[in-house]
mmCIF file of C-alpha atoms in Angstrom:
data_model
loop_
_atom_site.group_PDB
_atom_site.id
_atom_site.type_symbol
_atom_site.label_atom_id
_atom_site.label_comp_id
_atom_site.label_asym_id
_atom_site.label_seq_id
_atom_site.Cartn_x
_atom_site.Cartn_y
_atom_site.Cartn_z
ATOM 1 C CA MET A 1 87.744 124.241 117.937
ATOM 2 C CA THR A 2 90.493 126.857 117.641
ATOM 3 C CA ASN A 3 93.315 127.040 120.155
ATOM 4 C CA PRO A 4 93.690 130.710 121.215
ATOM 5 C CA ASN A 5 97.433 130.154 121.578
ATOM 6 C CA VAL A 6 97.851 129.133 117.928
ATOM 7 C CA ASN A 7 99.019 131.659 115.350
ATOM 8 C CA SER A 8 96.119 132.158 112.934
ATOM 9 C CA LEU A 9 98.360 131.291 109.977
ATOM 10 C CA GLU A 10 98.989 127.860 111.478
ATOM 11 C CA GLU A 11 95.330 126.934 111.969
ATOM 12 C CA ALA A 12 94.103 123.786 110.263
ATOM 13 C CA ARG A 13 90.785 124.764 108.675
ATOM 14 C CA PHE A 14 88.838 125.364 105.496
ATOM 15 C CA PHE A 15 89.746 128.398 103.413
ATOM 16 C CA THR A 16 87.039 131.042 103.604
ATOM 17 C CA SER A 17 86.005 133.913 101.360
ATOM 18 C CA SER A 18 87.463 136.427 103.833
ATOM 19 C CA ASP A 19 90.974 134.958 103.560
ATOM 20 C CA ALA A 20 93.675 136.895 101.739
ATOM 21 C CA ARG A 21 94.280 135.833 98.157
ATOM 22 C CA THR A 22 96.658 136.582 95.310
ATOM 23 C CA ASP A 23 95.522 136.334 91.703
ATOM 24 C CA THR A 24 99.080 136.553 90.399
ATOM 25 C CA LEU A 25 102.031 134.456 91.513
ATOM 26 C CA ILE A 26 104.720 135.263 88.944
ATOM 27 C CA TYR A 27 101.975 135.065 86.304
ATOM 28 C CA PRO A 28 98.165 135.556 86.453
ATOM 29 C CA LEU A 29 96.570 132.360 87.747
ATOM 30 C CA PRO A 30 93.990 130.686 85.478
ATOM 31 C CA ALA A 31 90.390 131.095 86.593
ATOM 32 C CA THR A 32 89.931 127.314 86.694
ATOM 33 C CA TRP A 33 92.544 127.135 89.463
ATOM 34 C CA TRP A 34 89.774 128.189 91.808
ATOM 35 C CA SER A 35 91.537 127.566 95.125
ATOM 36 C CA ARG A 36 95.115 128.461 94.178
ATOM 37 C CA PRO A 37 94.825 132.222 94.864
ATOM 38 C CA TYR A 38 94.069 131.389 98.513
ATOM 39 C CA GLU A 39 96.500 128.475 98.752
ATOM 40 C CA TYR A 40 99.438 130.397 97.303
ATOM 41 C CA GLU A 41 98.828 133.481 99.413
ATOM 42 C CA TRP A 42 98.789 131.292 102.533
ATOM 43 C CA CYS A 43 102.017 129.592 101.419
ATOM 44 C CA ARG A 44 103.701 132.960 100.953
ATOM 45 C CA THR A 45 103.067 133.832 104.586
ATOM 46 C CA LEU A 46 104.815 130.667 105.800
ATOM 47 C CA ILE A 47 108.173 131.195 104.087
ATOM 48 C CA ASP A 48 111.336 132.191 105.928
ATOM 49 C CA PRO A 49 114.278 133.348 103.760
ATOM 50 C CA GLY A 50 116.568 130.901 105.570
ATOM 51 C CA ASP A 51 114.374 127.900 104.742
ATOM 52 C CA ILE A 52 115.417 124.803 102.874
ATOM 53 C CA ALA A 53 112.109 124.109 101.130
ATOM 54 C CA LEU A 54 110.510 121.345 99.072
ATOM 55 C CA ASP A 55 107.593 121.734 96.690
ATOM 56 C CA ALA A 56 106.377 118.112 96.712
ATOM 57 C CA ALA A 57 104.463 116.882 93.648
ATOM 58 C CA CYS A 58 105.026 120.363 92.303
ATOM 59 C CA GLY A 59 103.480 119.959 88.860
ATOM 60 C CA ILE A 60 105.243 121.180 85.742
ATOM 61 C CA SER A 61 103.758 124.615 85.071
ATOM 62 C CA HIS A 62 102.591 125.558 88.581
ATOM 63 C CA PRO A 63 104.501 128.603 89.848
ATOM 64 C CA LEU A 64 105.042 127.934 93.569
ATOM 65 C CA LYS A 65 108.421 126.239 93.049
ATOM 66 C CA PHE A 66 109.691 129.178 90.992
ATOM 67 C CA TYR A 67 108.529 131.623 93.649
ATOM 68 C CA LEU A 68 110.208 129.588 96.401
ATOM 69 C CA GLY A 69 113.423 129.537 94.407
ATOM 70 C CA ALA A 70 113.676 133.304 94.666
ATOM 71 C CA VAL A 71 112.919 133.670 98.370
ATOM 72 C CA CYS A 72 114.254 130.551 100.123
ATOM 73 C CA HIS A 73 117.842 129.710 100.970
ATOM 74 C CA GLU A 74 117.520 126.430 99.029
ATOM 75 C CA THR A 75 114.590 125.077 97.033
ATOM 76 C CA HIS A 76 113.847 121.584 95.758
ATOM 77 C CA ALA A 77 110.901 120.495 93.627
ATOM 78 C CA CYS A 78 109.897 116.940 92.777
ATOM 79 C CA ASP A 79 107.203 115.413 90.629
ATOM 80 C CA PHE A 80 106.343 111.935 89.360
ATOM 81 C CA ASP A 81 106.162 113.382 85.828
ATOM 82 C CA ALA A 82 109.464 112.693 84.009
ATOM 83 C CA ARG A 83 109.206 116.045 82.215
ATOM 84 C CA ILE A 84 110.469 117.667 85.412
ATOM 85 C CA ASN A 85 113.964 116.473 84.393
ATOM 86 C CA SER A 86 114.202 118.771 81.364
ATOM 87 C CA TRP A 87 113.821 122.529 81.296
ATOM 88 C CA THR A 88 112.908 122.292 77.604
ATOM 89 C CA THR A 89 109.903 120.086 78.367
ATOM 90 C CA ILE A 90 108.993 122.306 81.325
ATOM 91 C CA GLU A 91 108.929 125.274 78.957
ATOM 92 C CA GLN A 92 106.747 123.386 76.479
ATOM 93 C CA GLU A 93 104.257 122.429 79.182
ATOM 94 C CA ILE A 94 104.106 125.981 80.531
ATOM 95 C CA ILE A 95 103.289 127.330 77.051
ATOM 96 C CA GLN A 96 100.635 124.663 76.490
ATOM 97 C CA ASP A 97 99.102 124.948 79.953
ATOM 98 C CA VAL A 98 99.230 128.663 80.814
ATOM 99 C CA GLY A 99 100.609 130.373 77.717
ATOM 100 C CA PRO A 100 103.794 131.988 76.370
ATOM 101 C CA GLN A 101 103.395 135.152 78.444
ATOM 102 C CA ALA A 102 103.491 133.025 81.617
ATOM 103 C CA LEU A 103 106.751 131.463 80.426
ATOM 104 C CA HIS A 104 108.176 134.922 79.777
ATOM 105 C CA SER A 105 107.250 135.955 83.326
ATOM 106 C CA ILE A 106 108.848 132.828 84.772
ATOM 107 C CA VAL A 107 112.183 133.180 82.979
ATOM 108 C CA ALA A 108 112.258 136.880 83.908
ATOM 109 C CA HIS A 109 111.848 135.870 87.549
ATOM 110 C CA PRO A 110 115.024 134.966 89.471
ATOM 111 C CA GLY A 111 113.614 131.835 91.083
ATOM 112 C CA TRP A 112 113.299 129.324 88.241
ATOM 113 C CA SER A 113 117.064 128.761 87.831
ATOM 114 C CA ARG A 114 117.625 128.285 91.567
ATOM 115 C CA VAL A 115 115.339 125.272 91.944
ATOM 116 C CA GLN A 116 116.804 121.761 92.139
ATOM 117 C CA TYR A 117 114.421 119.462 90.254
ATOM 118 C CA ALA A 118 113.931 115.721 90.733
ATOM 119 C CA GLU A 119 111.672 113.059 89.239
ATOM 120 C CA ALA A 120 110.223 111.266 92.258
ATOM 121 C CA SER A 121 107.066 110.000 93.894
ATOM 122 C CA ILE A 122 106.185 111.618 97.198
ATOM 123 C CA THR A 123 105.716 108.105 98.579
ATOM 124 C CA ASP A 124 109.487 107.539 98.163
ATOM 125 C CA LEU A 125 111.383 110.833 98.353
ATOM 126 C CA PRO A 126 115.055 110.909 97.265
ATOM 127 C CA TYR A 127 116.166 113.175 100.104
ATOM 128 C CA GLU A 128 118.100 112.697 103.328
ATOM 129 C CA ASP A 129 116.432 112.387 106.715
ATOM 130 C CA ASN A 130 115.759 115.654 108.565
ATOM 131 C CA TYR A 131 116.709 117.827 105.593
ATOM 132 C CA PHE A 132 113.915 120.355 105.005
ATOM 133 C CA ASP A 133 112.690 123.235 107.106
ATOM 134 C CA ILE A 134 109.363 123.260 105.309
ATOM 135 C CA ILE A 135 107.607 121.024 102.787
ATOM 136 C CA PHE A 136 104.728 122.259 100.626
ATOM 137 C CA CYS A 137 102.240 119.767 99.176
ATOM 138 C CA ILE A 138 99.537 121.789 97.450
ATOM 139 C CA SER A 139 96.339 120.237 96.064
ATOM 140 C CA VAL A 140 97.881 116.776 95.781
ATOM 141 C CA LEU A 141 96.467 114.429 98.420
ATOM 142 C CA GLU A 142 93.030 114.315 96.776
ATOM 143 C CA HIS A 143 94.642 112.487 93.855
ATOM 144 C CA LEU A 144 96.120 109.706 96.018
ATOM 145 C CA ARG A 145 94.773 106.480 97.455
ATOM 146 C CA HIS A 146 94.613 106.315 101.253
ATOM 147 C CA VAL A 147 97.656 104.050 101.369
ATOM 148 C CA ASP A 148 99.673 106.550 99.337
ATOM 149 C CA GLN A 149 98.492 109.440 101.485
ATOM 150 C CA ASP A 150 99.815 107.514 104.482
ATOM 151 C CA LEU A 151 103.156 106.782 102.807
ATOM 152 C CA SER A 152 103.542 110.397 101.698
ATOM 153 C CA LEU A 153 102.997 111.755 105.186
ATOM 154 C CA LYS A 154 105.578 109.323 106.537
ATOM 155 C CA GLU A 155 108.052 110.471 103.903
ATOM 156 C CA PHE A 156 107.380 114.097 104.789
ATOM 157 C CA ALA A 157 107.949 113.237 108.455
ATOM 158 C CA ARG A 158 111.210 111.494 107.598
ATOM 159 C CA THR A 159 112.665 114.277 105.471
ATOM 160 C CA VAL A 160 111.580 117.348 107.453
ATOM 161 C CA LYS A 161 113.736 118.544 110.349
ATOM 162 C CA PRO A 162 112.584 118.179 113.968
ATOM 163 C CA GLY A 163 110.421 121.226 114.552
ATOM 164 C CA GLY A 164 109.935 121.550 110.789
ATOM 165 C CA ARG A 165 106.645 122.183 109.038
ATOM 166 C CA ILE A 166 104.544 120.543 106.325
ATOM 167 C CA ALA A 167 102.033 122.800 104.559
ATOM 168 C CA LEU A 168 99.171 120.785 103.051
ATOM 169 C CA THR A 169 96.165 121.844 101.054
ATOM 170 C CA PHE A 170 93.624 119.534 99.454
ATOM 171 C CA ASP A 171 90.075 119.231 98.171
ATOM 172 C CA TYR A 172 87.273 118.134 100.490
ATOM 173 C CA PRO A 173 85.327 115.826 100.584
ATOM 174 C CA THR A 174 87.720 114.033 98.211
ATOM 175 C CA VAL A 175 90.076 113.690 101.183
ATOM 176 C CA ASP A 176 88.535 112.094 104.279
ATOM 177 C CA LEU A 177 89.535 114.332 107.199
ATOM 178 C CA GLU A 178 89.073 111.636 109.817
ATOM 179 C CA GLN A 179 91.249 109.199 107.880
ATOM 180 C CA LEU A 180 93.841 111.928 107.298
ATOM 181 C CA THR A 181 93.923 112.725 111.008
ATOM 182 C CA ARG A 182 94.773 109.101 111.745
ATOM 183 C CA ALA A 183 97.484 109.129 109.067
ATOM 184 C CA VAL A 184 99.030 112.310 110.478
ATOM 185 C CA GLU A 185 99.172 110.773 113.934
ATOM 186 C CA SER A 186 100.626 107.538 112.539
ATOM 187 C CA ALA A 187 103.384 109.535 110.809
ATOM 188 C CA GLY A 188 104.344 111.157 114.106
ATOM 189 C CA LEU A 189 103.182 114.615 113.013
ATOM 190 C CA THR A 190 100.829 117.043 114.734
ATOM 191 C CA PHE A 191 98.165 119.567 113.778
ATOM 192 C CA ALA A 192 98.315 123.011 115.358
ATOM 193 C CA ASN A 193 94.725 122.781 116.564
ATOM 194 C CA GLU A 194 91.533 120.781 116.592
ATOM 195 C CA PHE A 195 89.279 121.610 113.669
ATOM 196 C CA ALA A 196 85.751 121.260 112.347
ATOM 197 C CA LEU A 197 85.113 118.346 110.006
ATOM 198 C CA THR A 198 82.526 120.208 107.931
ATOM 199 C CA PRO A 199 82.952 123.444 105.940
ATOM 200 C CA PRO A 200 81.642 126.712 107.437
ATOM 201 C CA PRO A 201 79.045 128.753 105.508
ATOM 202 C CA ASP A 202 81.704 131.103 104.106
ATOM 203 C CA ALA A 203 84.087 128.364 102.920
ATOM 204 C CA ILE A 204 85.293 128.877 99.360
ATOM 205 C CA GLN A 205 83.918 126.279 96.983
ATOM 206 C CA SER A 206 83.871 125.184 93.380
ATOM 207 C CA ASP A 207 81.221 123.460 91.304
ATOM 208 C CA LEU A 208 83.558 122.740 88.380
ATOM 209 C CA TRP A 209 83.967 119.059 89.302
ATOM 210 C CA GLY A 210 81.149 118.624 91.794
ATOM 211 C CA LYS A 211 80.947 120.674 94.971
ATOM 212 C CA LEU A 212 84.448 120.948 96.411
ATOM 213 C CA PHE A 213 85.942 122.858 99.315
ATOM 214 C CA CYS A 214 89.598 123.518 100.077
ATOM 215 C CA PHE A 215 91.256 122.627 103.383
ATOM 216 C CA ARG A 216 94.647 123.732 104.686
ATOM 217 C CA ALA A 217 96.812 122.287 107.444
ATOM 218 C CA LEU A 218 100.254 123.198 108.756
ATOM 219 C CA LEU A 219 101.703 120.064 110.333
ATOM 220 C CA ARG A 220 104.737 119.975 112.592
ATOM 221 C CA LYS A 221 107.325 117.366 113.381
ATOM 222 C CA PRO A 222 107.962 117.351 117.139
ATOM 223 C CA LEU A 223 111.410 118.322 118.389
#
């Protein structure tokens, strides 16, 4: 059920084929990244230039952190992969994963050099309490055990400011929405609205790794 008082960009729901998408974020997105055009376009709408932002479990070659670096007041990016500590290894991974032209586009973009990188698990973030205005965690939770999903949400709640936002996207049914709802409540966070637990007919989907759908949720930390 959708709350009529909720901004449509804040609605927790499945992405649908009518949603806006971008096929290029700094560089053209690979076709196998089936949900990223929708996820990244949604993320772009949530950014305020004054934000202190975190791209949590950012990946090495994924472009959101570089984009945030150019538009946010301050941008941090963390990943469990130790290669995040070295720009040389980041460059190597970008070339291997998405090609040399993508690397050229990244280094020509102003954002990459403005990101503060850290090797860290999202279950134990190396940041102060109440630091971020917004945290992005894009297509990550489906790779975590329930206990680590719970710990991650608690870390997001700890490090985001009162009134701050956490933008989540993840694959369904890999993530159990009922279990996630309990974890969100346990972390002291809130959804903007009630939502359906099953995908609508026009939900975007992929058959690359079994039938998957993509869900988005903008959580808030109460004031």
